[in-house]
């Protein structure tokens, strides 16, 4: 299992580097292995794991380790099967912000999750 997670993280970090358009600035190793990019890759991996339980899509993920914040925008969630409503029940969230505490004080873990502009369809 650990080997699978390690391979998934490596693939999620290096795949975007291989798919650059020809006119884009080339990425350096410090760009690829930056802490923000690694945390963003872990967030994407968590979303992939959540897709085993629900169907979800998102528009963008941004991470800022200086403020210990990850933002997911354009999140849409449909509950998993069996659908009794034909798949019409969905949850739409414009922005999800996940904030943690500073890395110098990991003895007291604290995570704050804020949802902005959440809408649940009436069929739910």
MMTF fields as JSON, N, C-alpha, C and O atoms, coordinates in Angstrom:
{
  "mmtfVersion": "1.0.0",
  "mmtfProducer": "UNKNOWN",
  "numBonds": 495,
  "numAtoms": 496,
  "numGroups": 124,
  "numChains": 1,
  "numModels": 1,
  "chainsPerModel": [1],
  "groupsPerChain": [124],
  "chainIdList": ["A"],
  "bondAtomList": [4, 2, 8, 6, 12, 10, 16, 14, 20, 18, 24, 22, 28, 26, 32, 30, 36, 34, 40, 38, 44, 42, 48, 46, 52, 50, 56, 54, 60, 58, 64, 62, 68, 66, 72, 70, 76, 74, 80, 78, 84, 82, 88, 86, 92, 90, 96, 94, 100, 98, 104, 102, 108, 106, 112, 110, 116, 114, 120, 118, 124, 122, 128, 126, 132, 130, 136, 134, 140, 138, 144, 142, 148, 146, 152, 150, 156, 154, 160, 158, 164, 162, 168, 166, 172, 170, 176, 174, 180, 178, 184, 182, 188, 186, 192, 190, 196, 194, 200, 198, 204, 202, 208, 206, 212, 210, 216, 214, 220, 218, 224, 222, 228, 226, 232, 230, 236, 234, 240, 238, 244, 242, 248, 246, 252, 250, 256, 254, 260, 258, 264, 262, 268, 266, 272, 270, 276, 274, 280, 278, 284, 282, 288, 286, 292, 290, 296, 294, 300, 298, 304, 302, 308, 306, 312, 310, 316, 314, 320, 318, 324, 322, 328, 326, 332, 330, 336, 334, 340, 338, 344, 342, 348, 346, 352, 350, 356, 354, 360, 358, 364, 362, 368, 366, 372, 370, 376, 374, 380, 378, 384, 382, 388, 386, 392, 390, 396, 394, 400, 398, 404, 402, 408, 406, 412, 410, 416, 414, 420, 418, 424, 422, 428, 426, 432, 430, 436, 434, 440, 438, 444, 442, 448, 446, 452, 450, 456, 454, 460, 458, 464, 462, 468, 466, 472, 470, 476, 474, 480, 478, 484, 482, 488, 486, 492, 490],
  "bondOrderList": [1, 1, 1, 1, 1, 1, 1, 1, 1, 1, 1, 1, 1, 1, 1, 1, 1, 1, 1, 1, 1, 1, 1, 1, 1, 1, 1, 1, 1, 1, 1, 1, 1, 1, 1, 1, 1, 1, 1, 1, 1, 1, 1, 1, 1, 1, 1, 1, 1, 1, 1, 1, 1, 1, 1, 1, 1, 1, 1, 1, 1, 1, 1, 1, 1, 1, 1, 1, 1, 1, 1, 1, 1, 1, 1, 1, 1, 1, 1, 1, 1, 1, 1, 1, 1, 1, 1, 1, 1, 1, 1, 1, 1, 1, 1, 1, 1, 1, 1, 1, 1, 1, 1, 1, 1, 1, 1, 1, 1, 1, 1, 1, 1, 1, 1, 1, 1, 1, 1, 1, 1, 1, 1],
  "groupList": [{"groupName": "UNK", "atomNameList": ["N", "CA", "C", "O"], "elementList": ["N", "C", "C", "O"], "formalChargeList": [0, 0, 0, 0], "bondAtomList": [1, 0, 2, 1, 3, 2], "bondOrderList": [1, 1, 2], "singleLetterCode": "X", "chemCompType": "L-PEPTIDE LINKING"}],
  "groupTypeList": [0, 0, 0, 0, 0, 0, 0, 0, 0, 0, 0, 0, 0, 0, 0, 0, 0, 0, 0, 0, 0, 0, 0, 0, 0, 0, 0, 0, 0, 0, 0, 0, 0, 0, 0, 0, 0, 0, 0, 0, 0, 0, 0, 0, 0, 0, 0, 0, 0, 0, 0, 0, 0, 0, 0, 0, 0, 0, 0, 0, 0, 0, 0, 0, 0, 0, 0, 0, 0, 0, 0, 0, 0, 0, 0, 0, 0, 0, 0, 0, 0, 0, 0, 0, 0, 0, 0, 0, 0, 0, 0, 0, 0, 0, 0, 0, 0, 0, 0, 0, 0, 0, 0, 0, 0, 0, 0, 0, 0, 0, 0, 0, 0, 0, 0, 0, 0, 0, 0, 0, 0, 0, 0, 0],
  "groupIdList": [1, 2, 3, 4, 5, 6, 7, 8, 9, 10, 11, 12, 13, 14, 15, 16, 17, 18, 19, 20, 21, 22, 23, 24, 25, 26, 27, 28, 29, 30, 31, 32, 33, 34, 35, 36, 37, 38, 39, 40, 41, 42, 43, 44, 45, 46, 47, 48, 49, 50, 51, 52, 53, 54, 55, 56, 57, 58, 59, 60, 61, 62, 63, 64, 65, 66, 67, 68, 69, 70, 71, 72, 73, 74, 75, 76, 77, 78, 79, 80, 81, 82, 83, 84, 85, 86, 87, 88, 89, 90, 91, 92, 93, 94, 95, 96, 97, 98, 99, 100, 101, 102, 103, 104, 105, 106, 107, 108, 109, 110, 111, 112, 113, 114, 115, 116, 117, 118, 119, 120, 121, 122, 123, 124],
  "secStructList": [7, 2, 2, 2, 2, 2, 2, 2, 2, 2, 2, 2, 2, 2, 2, 2, 2, 2, 6, 7, 7, 6, 6, 1, 7, 7, 7, 7, 2, 2, 2, 2, 6, 7, 2, 2, 2, 2, 2, 2, 2, 2, 2, 2, 2, 2, 2, 2, 2, 2, 6, 6, 6, 1, 3, 3, 3, 7, 1, 3, 3, 3, 3, 3, 6, 6, 6, 6, 3, 3, 3, 3, 3, 3, 3, 3, 3, 3, 7, 7, 1, 1, 7, 1, 1, 6, 6, 7, 7, 3, 3, 3, 3, 3, 3, 3, 3, 3, 3, 3, 7, 7, 6, 6, 7, 7, 1, 1, 7, 7, 3, 3, 3, 3, 3, 3, 3, 3, 3, 3, 7, 6, 6, 7],
  "xCoordList": [0.834, 0.0, 0.88, 0.613, 1.931, 2.82, 3.492, 3.668, 3.864, 4.508, 3.549, 3.965, 2.251, 1.25, 1.105, 1.04, 1.054, 0.92, 2.142, 2.01, 3.325, 4.555, 4.561, 4.896, 4.191, 4.155, 3.105, 3.324, 1.971, 0.922, 1.376, 1.117, 2.042, 2.531, 3.578, 3.539, 4.507, 5.538, 4.906, 5.304, 3.93, 3.268, 2.493, 2.488, 1.831, 1.055, 1.942, 1.509, 3.168, 4.088, 4.745, 4.868, 5.17, 5.943, 5.111, 5.606, 3.878, 3.063, 2.809, 2.961, 2.428, 2.242, 3.517, 3.443, 4.658, 5.916, 6.154, 6.756, 5.693, 5.884, 4.866, 5.052, 3.794, 2.728, 2.744, 1.694, 3.877, 3.965, 3.834, 4.384, 3.121, 3.108, 4.499, 5.314, 4.761, 6.101, 6.502, 7.693, 5.541, 5.879, 5.898, 6.114, 5.678, 5.669, 7.099, 8.025, 7.255, 8.549, 8.895, 8.04, 10.114, 10.468, 10.515, 10.962, 10.045, 10.056, 11.437, 12.119, 11.824, 13.075, 12.749, 11.584, 13.777, 13.55, 12.949, 12.141, 13.338, 12.771, 11.286, 10.528, 10.856, 9.426, 8.661, 7.579, 9.227, 8.546, 8.467, 7.441, 9.524, 9.576, 9.306, 9.685, 8.659, 8.353, 7.326, 6.474, 7.393, 6.435, 4.984, 4.111, 4.712, 3.343, 2.837, 1.7, 3.687, 3.296, 3.098, 2.196, 3.917, 3.758, 2.458, 1.756, 2.136, 0.893, -0.304, -1.302, -0.215, -1.294, -1.473, -2.604, -0.39, -0.476, -1.136, -1.92, -0.822, -1.481, -2.974, -3.777, -3.358, -4.781, -5.479, -6.598, -4.826, -5.403, -5.535, -6.519, -4.559, -4.636, -5.794, -6.488, -6.018, -7.143, -8.472, -9.412, -8.55, -9.77, -9.981, -11.108, -8.909, -9.021, -9.521, -10.36, -9.011, -9.475, -10.945, -11.672, -11.393, -12.795, -13.714, -14.887, -13.195, -14.013, -14.419, -15.282, -13.828, -14.282, -15.606, -16.309, -15.956, -17.184, -18.265, -19.449, -17.874, -18.819, -18.229, -17.027, -19.098, -18.623, -18.42, -19.333, -17.238, -16.987, -16.066, -15.254, -16.219, -15.353, -14.937, -15.573, -13.866, -13.41, -12.741, -12.31, -12.659, -12.031, -10.558, -9.741, -10.199, -8.823, -8.489, -9.353, -7.207, -6.671, -5.464, -4.584, -5.43, -4.251, -3.81, -4.63, -2.51, -1.937, -0.942, -0.17, -0.964, -0.003, 0.469, -0.261, 1.691, 2.203, 2.558, 2.585, 2.83, 3.135, 1.937, 2.097, 0.737, -0.464, -1.139, -2.201, -0.53, -1.086, -2.518, -3.414, -2.723, -4.069, -4.102, -3.233, -5.115, -5.395, -6.803, -7.722, -6.982, -8.288, -8.675, -7.901, -9.881, -10.438, -11.633, -12.539, -11.635, -12.742, -13.542, -13.024, -14.824, -15.712, -15.967, -15.972, -16.178, -16.381, -17.839, -18.742, -18.069, -19.417, -19.386, -18.505, -20.36, -20.399, -21.766, -22.803, -21.75, -22.954, -22.816, -21.772, -23.866, -23.751, -23.573, -23.968, -22.971, -22.715, -23.977, -25.028, -23.885, -25.044, -25.431, -24.583, -26.601, -27.647, -28.4, -28.81, -28.574, -29.289, -30.776, -31.276, -31.456, -32.916, -33.557, -34.732, -32.788, -33.323, -32.781, -32.942, -32.149, -31.58, -30.315, -29.948, -29.633, -28.396, -28.598, -27.667, -29.807, -30.083, -29.661, -29.532, -29.446, -29.031, -27.554, -26.719, -27.228, -25.827, -25.613, -26.538, -24.376, -23.942, -22.906, -21.932, -23.102, -22.182, -21.598, -22.334, -20.271, -19.588, -18.63, -17.753, -18.797, -17.951, -16.496, -15.583, -16.285, -14.906, -14.844, -15.667, -13.864, -13.584, -12.179, -11.235, -12.045, -10.742, -10.403, -11.163, -9.246, -8.765, -7.547, -6.53, -7.663, -6.581, -6.075, -6.849, -4.771, -4.155, -3.348, -3.306, -2.712, -1.886, -0.455, -0.111, 0.362, 1.757, 2.503, 2.177, 3.502, 4.269, 5.187, 5.701, 5.406, 6.278, 5.569, 6.212, 4.25, 3.489, 2.589, 1.385, 3.154, 2.388, 1.862, 1.242, 2.103, 1.607, 0.089, -0.545, -0.49, -1.938, -2.457, -2.544, -2.795, -3.269, -4.643, -5.544, -4.771, -6.025, -6.235, -5.344, -7.403, -7.745, -9.094, -10.02, -9.193, -10.438, -10.849, -10.041, -12.094, -12.605, -13.771, -14.748, -13.667, -14.716, -15.317, -14.592, -16.643, -17.367, -18.006, -18.653, -17.832, -18.399, -19.344, -19.002, -20.523, -21.534, -21.881, -21.76, -22.313, -22.714, -24.199, -25.022, -24.524, -25.913, -26.199, -25.402, -27.338, -27.776, -29.022, -29.946, -29.05, -30.205, -31.436, -31.312, -32.629, -33.855, -34.186, -34.944, -33.633, -33.943, -33.267, -33.575, -32.341, -31.683, -32.621, -32.266],
  "yCoordList": [-1.193, 0.0, 1.258, 2.207, 1.256, 2.415, 2.621, 3.755, 1.527, 1.622, 2.239, 3.048, 1.86, 2.427, 3.928, 4.699, 4.348, 5.772, 6.537, 7.629, 5.983, 6.64, 6.814, 7.888, 5.763, 5.853, 6.861, 7.576, 6.914, 7.862, 9.292, 10.159, 9.549, 10.903, 11.306, 12.423, 10.415, 10.726, 10.986, 11.921, 10.174, 10.368, 11.678, 12.361, 12.043, 13.28, 14.512, 15.575, 14.395, 15.528, 15.679, 16.793, 14.56, 14.639, 14.672, 15.15, 14.192, 14.173, 15.575, 15.771, 16.573, 17.918, 18.482, 19.265, 18.11, 18.618, 18.066, 18.739, 16.862, 16.259, 16.74, 16.524, 17.389, 17.803, 19.31, 19.885, 19.949, 21.38, 21.702, 20.98, 22.763, 23.192, 23.673, 24.035, 23.674, 23.996, 25.439, 25.72, 26.365, 27.764, 28.126, 29.29, 27.165, 27.443, 27.507, 26.952, 28.19, 28.253, 26.867, 26.212, 26.411, 25.099, 25.125, 26.098, 24.04, 23.931, 23.494, 22.704, 24.019, 23.589, 22.544, 22.349, 21.875, 20.886, 21.534, 20.918, 22.757, 23.424, 23.728, 23.761, 23.953, 24.138, 22.834, 22.824, 21.744, 20.456, 19.947, 19.4, 20.119, 19.579, 20.619, 20.424, 21.716, 22.736, 22.197, 21.39, 22.623, 22.139, 22.426, 21.589, 23.606, 23.915, 22.906, 22.443, 22.576, 21.63, 20.224, 19.509, 19.819, 18.509, 18.419, 17.411, 19.464, 19.475, 19.486, 18.812, 20.247, 20.257, 18.866, 18.435, 18.17, 16.806, 15.868, 14.998, 16.042, 15.229, 15.524, 14.611, 16.798, 17.153, 16.513, 16.015, 16.522, 15.869, 14.363, 13.756, 13.768, 12.346, 12.061, 11.058, 12.918, 12.742, 12.822, 12.095, 13.711, 13.808, 12.542, 12.062, 11.999, 10.738, 9.629, 8.822, 9.587, 8.581, 8.797, 7.823, 10.043, 10.329, 9.889, 9.596, 9.842, 9.423, 7.962, 7.531, 7.194, 5.817, 5.768, 4.758, 6.864, 6.91, 7.776, 7.45, 8.867, 9.79, 10.221, 10.102, 10.721, 11.282, 12.769, 13.454, 13.273, 14.693, 15.243, 14.529, 16.541, 17.273, 18.568, 19.006, 19.177, 20.464, 21.219, 20.626, 22.527, 23.362, 23.605, 23.515, 23.914, 24.285, 24.001, 24.04, 23.71, 23.57, 24.488, 24.473, 25.288, 26.116, 25.914, 25.739, 25.941, 25.698, 26.789, 27.227, 27.226, 28.198, 27.733, 27.842, 27.214, 26.706, 27.818, 27.589, 29.015, 30.117, 30.439, 30.778, 30.334, 30.575, 29.272, 29.304, 28.117, 26.8, 26.669, 26.307, 26.966, 26.975, 26.31, 26.544, 25.477, 24.878, 25.275, 25.183, 25.718, 26.148, 25.301, 25.146, 24.758, 23.986, 24.78, 25.104, 25.097, 25.887, 25.06, 24.141, 25.414, 24.758, 23.296, 22.467, 22.964, 21.572, 21.18, 21.882, 20.053, 19.501, 18.044, 17.293, 17.639, 16.294, 15.676, 16.297, 14.442, 13.646, 12.415, 11.761, 12.084, 10.889, 9.636, 9.587, 8.628, 7.385, 6.582, 6.877, 5.569, 4.726, 3.916, 3.762, 3.401, 3.439, 4.769, 5.244, 5.362, 6.626, 6.357, 5.624, 6.957, 6.832, 7.969, 7.9, 9.008, 10.185, 10.331, 11.388, 9.309, 9.38, 10.213, 10.66, 10.439, 11.211, 12.713, 13.465, 13.17, 14.606, 15.278, 16.502, 14.505, 15.073, 15.433, 14.571, 16.701, 17.102, 18.241, 18.96, 18.373, 19.432, 20.245, 19.69, 21.543, 22.425, 23.424, 24.097, 23.507, 24.421, 25.269, 24.739, 26.58, 27.486, 27.429, 27.425, 27.384, 27.38, 26.673, 26.921, 25.792, 25.119, 25.529, 25.394, 26.026, 26.426, 25.553, 25.471, 24.899, 24.039, 24.726, 24.915, 25.095, 25.808, 24.953, 24.293, 24.978, 24.265, 25.216, 26.418, 24.676, 25.513, 25.492, 24.72, 26.326, 26.441, 25.137, 24.387, 24.879, 23.64, 23.611, 22.548, 24.744, 24.744, 24.263, 24.084, 24.05, 23.57, 22.423, 22.613, 21.25, 20.104, 19.243, 18.207, 19.663, 18.895, 18.96, 17.991, 20.077, 20.257, 20.444, 21.566, 19.346, 19.417, 20.083, 19.759, 21.012, 21.74, 22.019, 22.539, 21.676, 21.907, 22.605, 22.235, 23.606, 24.358, 24.248, 24.504, 23.87, 23.75, 24.712, 24.636, 25.621, 26.599, 26.318, 26.068, 26.361, 26.197, 27.528, 28.15, 27.972, 29.238, 28.958, 28.213, 29.558, 29.451, 27.999, 27.543, 27.274, 25.89, 25.837, 26.557, 24.975, 24.781, 23.29, 22.529, 22.879, 21.484, 21.478, 22.26, 20.597, 20.546, 20.076, 19.286, 20.547, 20.192, 18.697, 18.206, 17.975, 16.547, 15.711, 14.531, 16.329, 15.58, 15.475, 14.884],
  "zCoordList": [0.0, 0.0, 0.0, -0.737, 0.834, 0.883, -0.464, -0.91, -1.109, -2.418, -3.434, -4.262, -3.379, -4.276, -4.045, -5.002, -2.78, -2.451, -2.93, -3.483, -2.726, -3.166, -4.688, -5.187, -5.422, -6.885, -7.36, -8.338, -6.668, -7.039, -6.819, -7.655, -5.717, -5.438, -6.47, -6.987, -6.77, -7.763, -9.125, -9.82, -9.513, -10.807, -10.845, -11.87, -9.735, -9.733, -9.74, -10.185, -9.258, -9.276, -10.644, -11.153, -11.247, -12.477, -13.75, -14.771, -13.743, -14.951, -15.497, -16.703, -14.674, -15.243, -15.859, -16.806, -15.354, -15.915, -17.308, -18.144, -17.568, -18.88, -19.905, -21.102, -19.458, -20.351, -20.607, -20.895, -20.512, -20.743, -22.226, -23.058, -22.576, -23.968, -24.383, -23.535, -25.664, -26.144, -25.85, -25.716, -25.746, -25.511, -24.026, -23.688, -23.134, -21.7, -21.168, -21.76, -20.047, -19.388, -18.856, -18.26, -19.054, -18.522, -16.996, -16.389, -16.396, -14.943, -14.469, -15.122, -13.336, -12.721, -11.652, -11.307, -11.131, -10.085, -8.841, -8.147, -8.565, -7.383, -7.591, -6.622, -8.846, -9.115, -8.915, -8.328, -9.404, -9.342, -7.91, -7.505, -7.147, -5.795, -4.714, -3.56, -5.074, -4.076, -3.079, -3.451, -1.843, -0.835, -1.211, -0.979, -1.793, -2.2, -3.23, -3.151, -4.187, -5.235, -4.666, -5.104, -3.708, -3.086, -2.291, -2.364, -1.535, -0.767, -1.716, -1.46, -2.812, -3.802, -4.403, -4.63, -4.659, -5.192, -4.185, -4.566, -2.91, -1.885, -1.82, -1.623, -1.983, -1.993, -3.185, -3.058, -4.34, -5.517, -5.292, -5.714, -4.636, -4.339, -3.389, -3.557, -2.396, -1.477, -2.223, -1.902, -3.223, -4.021, -4.833, -4.955, -5.387, -6.13, -5.208, -5.606, -3.986, -3.034, -2.665, -2.468, -2.568, -2.25, -3.388, -3.158, -4.605, -5.745, -5.673, -6.439, -4.782, -4.601, -3.85, -3.896, -3.149, -2.365, -3.002, -2.914, -3.637, -4.277, -5.619, -5.857, -6.48, -7.737, -7.5, -7.039, -7.81, -7.591, -8.656, -9.244, -8.887, -9.807, -9.123, -8.164, -9.623, -9.101, -10.232, -11.222, -10.079, -11.092, -10.823, -11.74, -9.567, -9.279, -7.831, -6.955, -7.593, -6.236, -6.134, -6.996, -5.069, -4.829, -3.384, -2.483, -3.189, -1.873, -1.535, -2.389, -0.283, 0.203, 1.573, 2.558, 1.633, 2.904, 3.881, 5.09, 3.378, 4.305, 5.186, 6.358, 4.623, 5.418, 5.843, 6.464, 5.512, 5.842, 5.357, 6.119, 4.087, 3.537, 2.172, 1.332, 1.961, 0.663, 0.274, 1.088, -0.968, -1.454, -2.654, -3.599, -2.603, -3.712, -4.221, -3.453, -5.52, -6.066, -7.062, -7.695, -7.184, -8.138, -7.83, -8.74, -6.57, -6.157, -6.356, -5.903, -7.037, -7.215, -6.813, -7.232, -5.99, -5.439, -5.723, -5.49, -6.231, -6.415, -5.537, -5.55, -4.762, -3.91, -4.754, -5.919, -4.141, -4.851, -5.111, -4.541, -5.965, -6.268, -5.046, -4.166, -4.919, -5.939, -5.914, -4.855, -7.101, -7.191, -7.236, -8.09, -6.311, -6.309, -7.086, -7.446, -7.343, -8.015, -9.429, -10.039, -9.956, -11.301, -11.373, -12.46, -10.256, -10.248, -10.217, -10.505, -9.871, -9.854, -8.555, -8.51, -7.506, -6.227, -6.31, -6.582, -6.076, -6.051, -5.069, -4.692, -4.676, -3.777, -4.529, -5.039, -4.605, -5.311, -4.307, -3.585, -4.273, -3.361, -4.184, -4.866, -4.119, -4.902, -4.457, -5.284, -3.123, -2.622, -1.274, -0.392, -1.124, 0.145, 0.554, -0.224, 1.767, 2.287, 3.481, 4.447, 3.4, 4.482, 5.088, 4.421, 6.357, 7.044, 8.197, 8.89, 8.386, 9.505, 10.335, 10.07, 11.334, 12.189, 11.689, 10.794, 12.259, 11.84, 12.09, 13.011, 11.264, 11.368, 12.581, 12.928, 13.233, 14.409, 15.672, 16.707, 15.605, 16.757, 16.313, 16.141, 16.128, 15.672, 16.817, 16.577, 18.06, 19.198, 19.301, 19.718, 18.929, 18.985, 17.562, 17.064, 16.925, 15.54, 15.49, 16.263, 14.564, 14.412, 12.931, 12.259, 12.428, 11.028, 10.986, 11.708, 10.144, 9.979, 8.509, 7.617, 8.261, 6.901, 6.75, 7.495, 5.782, 5.514, 4.138, 3.176, 4.054, 2.793, 2.435, 3.277, 1.198, 0.734, -0.44, -1.357, -0.4, -1.465, -1.762, -2.9, -0.731, -0.906, -1.284, -0.718, -2.246, -2.678, -2.771, -3.32, -2.234, -2.325, -3.19, -2.963, -4.181, -5.074, -4.314, -3.378, -4.696, -3.97, -4.027, -3.192, -4.993, -5.105, -4.021, -3.859, -3.278, -2.195, -1.015, 0.005]
}
